[in-house]
GROMACS .gro file of N, CA, C and O in nm:
model
  252
    1MET      N    1   0.904  -3.467   3.085
    1MET     CA    2   0.842  -3.362   2.998
    1MET      C    3   0.703  -3.267   3.097
    1MET      O    4   0.641  -3.371   3.180
    2ALA      N    5   0.732  -3.158   3.053
    2ALA     CA    6   0.626  -3.084   3.126
    2ALA      C    7   0.481  -3.063   3.058
    2ALA      O    8   0.457  -3.067   2.979
    3ASP      N    9   0.409  -3.046   3.174
    3ASP     CA   10   0.264  -3.036   3.162
    3ASP      C   11   0.257  -2.925   3.025
    3ASP      O   12   0.241  -2.833   3.057
    4VAL      N   13   0.170  -2.976   2.924
    4VAL     CA   14   0.098  -2.859   2.851
    4VAL      C   15   0.024  -2.761   2.867
    4VAL      O   16  -0.052  -2.804   2.930
    5THR      N   17   0.034  -2.649   2.796
    5THR     CA   18  -0.072  -2.563   2.857
    5THR      C   19  -0.073  -2.456   2.745
    5THR      O   20   0.011  -2.458   2.677
    6TYR      N   21  -0.208  -2.430   2.721
    6TYR     CA   22  -0.208  -2.352   2.624
    6TYR      C   23  -0.251  -2.175   2.657
    6TYR      O   24  -0.337  -2.171   2.810
    7PRO      N   25  -0.215  -2.105   2.601
    7PRO     CA   26  -0.166  -2.116   2.454
    7PRO      C   27  -0.022  -2.112   2.461
    7PRO      O   28   0.015  -2.116   2.515
    8CYS      N   29  -0.009  -2.191   2.311
    8CYS     CA   30   0.152  -2.254   2.324
    8CYS      C   31   0.157  -2.260   2.184
    8CYS      O   32   0.066  -2.286   2.082
    9TYR      N   33   0.265  -2.288   2.138
    9TYR     CA   34   0.360  -2.316   2.038
    9TYR      C   35   0.417  -2.493   2.030
    9TYR      O   36   0.460  -2.497   2.146
   10TRP      N   37   0.357  -2.550   1.937
   10TRP     CA   38   0.450  -2.648   1.954
   10TRP      C   39   0.524  -2.704   1.782
   10TRP      O   40   0.476  -2.648   1.712
   11GLN      N   41   0.696  -2.728   1.818
   11GLN     CA   42   0.698  -2.813   1.723
   11GLN      C   43   0.712  -2.933   1.655
   11GLN      O   44   0.746  -3.014   1.746
   12LYS      N   45   0.688  -2.936   1.501
   12LYS     CA   46   0.688  -3.084   1.492
   12LYS      C   47   0.771  -3.110   1.384
   12LYS      O   48   0.817  -2.988   1.300
   13LYS      N   49   0.778  -3.209   1.363
   13LYS     CA   50   0.894  -3.248   1.229
   13LYS      C   51   0.735  -3.337   1.092
   13LYS      O   52   0.686  -3.395   1.155
   14ASP      N   53   0.799  -3.262   1.002
   14ASP     CA   54   0.698  -3.347   0.877
   14ASP      C   55   0.773  -3.441   0.831
   14ASP      O   56   0.828  -3.486   0.884
   15LYS      N   57   0.713  -3.515   0.719
   15LYS     CA   58   0.750  -3.634   0.667
   15LYS      C   59   0.876  -3.644   0.630
   15LYS      O   60   0.934  -3.765   0.595
   16SER      N   61   0.952  -3.503   0.607
   16SER     CA   62   1.048  -3.500   0.536
   16SER      C   63   1.154  -3.476   0.628
   16SER      O   64   1.276  -3.456   0.595
   17GLY      N   65   1.105  -3.470   0.715
   17GLY     CA   66   1.234  -3.448   0.885
   17GLY      C   67   1.216  -3.294   0.894
   17GLY      O   68   1.335  -3.266   0.979
   18ASP      N   69   1.160  -3.273   0.819
   18ASP     CA   70   1.188  -3.083   0.838
   18ASP      C   71   1.121  -3.027   0.964
   18ASP      O   72   0.982  -3.130   0.965
   19TRP      N   73   1.124  -2.906   1.049
   19TRP     CA   74   1.054  -2.846   1.148
   19TRP      C   75   0.957  -2.801   1.095
   19TRP      O   76   1.000  -2.680   0.966
   20TYR      N   77   0.859  -2.771   1.143
   20TYR     CA   78   0.678  -2.660   1.129
   20TYR      C   79   0.639  -2.660   1.284
   20TYR      O   80   0.670  -2.718   1.380
   21TRP      N   81   0.592  -2.506   1.277
   21TRP     CA   82   0.515  -2.503   1.453
   21TRP      C   83   0.377  -2.490   1.361
   21TRP      O   84   0.328  -2.452   1.286
   22ILE      N   85   0.296  -2.530   1.493
   22ILE     CA   86   0.162  -2.484   1.502
   22ILE      C   87   0.123  -2.390   1.614
   22ILE      O   88   0.198  -2.414   1.710
   23TYR      N   89   0.044  -2.324   1.653
   23TYR     CA   90   0.003  -2.216   1.735
   23TYR      C   91  -0.153  -2.293   1.771
   23TYR      O   92  -0.196  -2.308   1.706
   24TYR      N   93  -0.160  -2.320   1.901
   24TYR     CA   94  -0.310  -2.316   1.974
   24TYR      C   95  -0.324  -2.217   2.072
   24TYR      O   96  -0.262  -2.177   2.155
   25ALA      N   97  -0.466  -2.230   2.031
   25ALA     CA   98  -0.531  -2.127   2.162
   25ALA      C   99  -0.497  -2.166   2.302
   25ALA      O  100  -0.506  -2.304   2.329
   26LYS      N  101  -0.591  -2.051   2.379
   26LYS     CA  102  -0.604  -2.137   2.524
   26LYS      C  103  -0.723  -2.265   2.523
   26LYS      O  104  -0.701  -2.278   2.616
   27ASN      N  105  -0.813  -2.226   2.433
   27ASN     CA  106  -0.898  -2.362   2.422
   27ASN      C  107  -0.839  -2.452   2.350
   27ASN      O  108  -0.919  -2.538   2.372
   28GLY      N  109  -0.700  -2.458   2.352
   28GLY     CA  110  -0.620  -2.616   2.313
   28GLY      C  111  -0.640  -2.630   2.123
   28GLY      O  112  -0.646  -2.687   2.037
   29GLU      N  113  -0.738  -2.520   2.077
   29GLU     CA  114  -0.773  -2.538   1.893
   29GLU      C  115  -0.627  -2.483   1.850
   29GLU      O  116  -0.597  -2.382   1.858
   30GLU      N  117  -0.603  -2.545   1.724
   30GLU     CA  118  -0.491  -2.534   1.659
   30GLU      C  119  -0.544  -2.390   1.513
   30GLU      O  120  -0.672  -2.352   1.500
   31ILE      N  121  -0.467  -2.262   1.563
   31ILE     CA  122  -0.551  -2.127   1.478
   31ILE      C  123  -0.405  -2.054   1.404
   31ILE      O  124  -0.441  -1.978   1.330
   32ALA      N  125  -0.300  -2.133   1.389
   32ALA     CA  126  -0.220  -2.116   1.296
   32ALA      C  127  -0.118  -2.219   1.262
   32ALA      O  128  -0.087  -2.304   1.369
   33ARG      N  129  -0.050  -2.187   1.172
   33ARG     CA  130   0.105  -2.299   1.171
   33ARG      C  131   0.171  -2.252   1.058
   33ARG      O  132   0.140  -2.107   0.976
   34SER      N  133   0.290  -2.274   1.069
   34SER     CA  134   0.418  -2.238   0.975
   34SER      C  135   0.357  -2.205   0.820
   34SER      O  136   0.299  -2.324   0.830
   35SER      N  137   0.416  -2.126   0.720
   35SER     CA  138   0.377  -2.167   0.593
   35SER      C  139   0.488  -2.211   0.571
   35SER      O  140   0.493  -2.246   0.384
   36GLU      N  141   0.578  -2.248   0.625
   36GLU     CA  142   0.675  -2.329   0.518
   36GLU      C  143   0.774  -2.461   0.636
   36GLU      O  144   0.727  -2.373   0.753
   37SER      N  145   0.853  -2.508   0.610
   37SER     CA  146   0.936  -2.583   0.723
   37SER      C  147   1.065  -2.580   0.679
   37SER      O  148   1.083  -2.482   0.620
   38TYR      N  149   1.132  -2.585   0.816
   38TYR     CA  150   1.253  -2.590   0.836
   38TYR      C  151   1.346  -2.686   0.850
   38TYR      O  152   1.318  -2.769   0.939
   39VAL      N  153   1.478  -2.686   0.799
   39VAL     CA  154   1.599  -2.816   0.797
   39VAL      C  155   1.614  -2.792   0.983
   39VAL      O  156   1.631  -2.861   1.039
   40ASN      N  157   1.637  -2.683   0.988
   40ASN     CA  158   1.683  -2.693   1.142
   40ASN      C  159   1.550  -2.622   1.253
   40ASN      O  160   1.516  -2.543   1.176
   41ARG      N  161   1.562  -2.689   1.346
   41ARG     CA  162   1.494  -2.655   1.449
   41ARG      C  163   1.479  -2.488   1.502
   41ARG      O  164   1.375  -2.415   1.534
   42SER      N  165   1.636  -2.431   1.503
   42SER     CA  166   1.694  -2.310   1.558
   42SER      C  167   1.609  -2.206   1.439
   42SER      O  168   1.562  -2.093   1.535
   43ASP      N  169   1.593  -2.215   1.334
   43ASP     CA  170   1.524  -2.138   1.275
   43ASP      C  171   1.368  -2.173   1.252
   43ASP      O  172   1.351  -2.042   1.212
   44CYS      N  173   1.320  -2.276   1.272
   44CYS     CA  174   1.204  -2.305   1.340
   44CYS      C  175   1.154  -2.164   1.440
   44CYS      O  176   1.063  -2.103   1.498
   45THR      N  177   1.236  -2.229   1.534
   45THR     CA  178   1.228  -2.087   1.653
   45THR      C  179   1.253  -1.995   1.640
   45THR      O  180   1.168  -1.878   1.680
   46HIS      N  181   1.328  -1.914   1.563
   46HIS     CA  182   1.344  -1.795   1.480
   46HIS      C  183   1.199  -1.724   1.460
   46HIS      O  184   1.158  -1.636   1.472
   47SER      N  185   1.133  -1.803   1.339
   47SER     CA  186   1.051  -1.813   1.292
   47SER      C  187   0.893  -1.747   1.401
   47SER      O  188   0.845  -1.656   1.371
   48ILE      N  189   0.916  -1.869   1.510
   48ILE     CA  190   0.776  -1.850   1.592
   48ILE      C  191   0.830  -1.710   1.690
   48ILE      O  192   0.752  -1.589   1.735
   49SER      N  193   0.976  -1.694   1.695
   49SER     CA  194   0.993  -1.519   1.772
   49SER      C  195   0.936  -1.417   1.662
   49SER      O  196   0.940  -1.340   1.707
   50LEU      N  197   0.940  -1.437   1.504
   50LEU     CA  198   0.943  -1.324   1.432
   50LEU      C  199   0.754  -1.319   1.463
   50LEU      O  200   0.719  -1.202   1.465
   51VAL      N  201   0.723  -1.387   1.458
   51VAL     CA  202   0.555  -1.392   1.487
   51VAL      C  203   0.547  -1.303   1.629
   51VAL      O  204   0.447  -1.243   1.583
   52LYS      N  205   0.582  -1.358   1.688
   52LYS     CA  206   0.545  -1.315   1.830
   52LYS      C  207   0.602  -1.187   1.882
   52LYS      O  208   0.540  -1.098   1.913
   53GLY      N  209   0.700  -1.110   1.764
   53GLY     CA  210   0.755  -0.980   1.770
   53GLY      C  211   0.641  -0.883   1.688
   53GLY      O  212   0.657  -0.769   1.656
   54SER      N  213   0.568  -0.963   1.600
   54SER     CA  214   0.473  -0.867   1.499
   54SER      C  215   0.388  -0.825   1.568
   54SER      O  216   0.292  -0.786   1.483
   55LYS      N  217   0.338  -0.824   1.723
   55LYS     CA  218   0.235  -0.771   1.767
   55LYS      C  219   0.174  -0.632   1.792
   55LYS      O  220   0.062  -0.619   1.780
   56ASP      N  221   0.271  -0.555   1.719
   56ASP     CA  222   0.233  -0.404   1.742
   56ASP      C  223   0.240  -0.364   1.590
   56ASP      O  224   0.211  -0.275   1.561
   57ASP      N  225   0.237  -0.423   1.447
   57ASP     CA  226   0.247  -0.430   1.327
   57ASP      C  227   0.145  -0.393   1.295
   57ASP      O  228   0.014  -0.431   1.331
   58LYS      N  229   0.120  -0.314   1.157
   58LYS     CA  230  -0.015  -0.255   1.089
   58LYS      C  231  -0.062  -0.346   1.103
   58LYS      O  232  -0.031  -0.469   1.018
   59ILE      N  233  -0.193  -0.372   1.050
   59ILE     CA  234  -0.277  -0.467   1.014
   59ILE      C  235  -0.357  -0.404   0.860
   59ILE      O  236  -0.422  -0.326   0.882
   60PHE      N  237  -0.304  -0.446   0.765
   60PHE     CA  238  -0.423  -0.387   0.635
   60PHE      C  239  -0.484  -0.496   0.590
   60PHE      O  240  -0.501  -0.621   0.615
   61TYR      N  241  -0.602  -0.439   0.518
   61TYR     CA  242  -0.734  -0.546   0.441
   61TYR      C  243  -0.804  -0.484   0.314
   61TYR      O  244  -0.775  -0.347   0.294
   62THR      N  245  -0.836  -0.555   0.250
   62THR     CA  246  -0.923  -0.524   0.151
   62THR      C  247  -1.088  -0.567   0.158
   62THR      O  248  -1.106  -0.625   0.241
   63ASP      N  249  -1.154  -0.461   0.136
   63ASP     CA  250  -1.324  -0.464   0.099
   63ASP      C  251  -1.350  -0.610   0.010
   63ASP      O  252  -1.261  -0.581  -0.094
   0.00000   0.00000   0.00000
């Protein structure tokens, strides 16, 4: 197994056996987590790809 480097995504299984991901910052702190779990690991990996691909999306906020 490779040595873990940060930042990184970790894929894990929940109590039901479904996959979810956690994103860890450069300092090793958890800063994001998938909002749902996935039966297939490939779907979990795809959701990570969607997040990675959204870096140029607009950000909206309310006061």
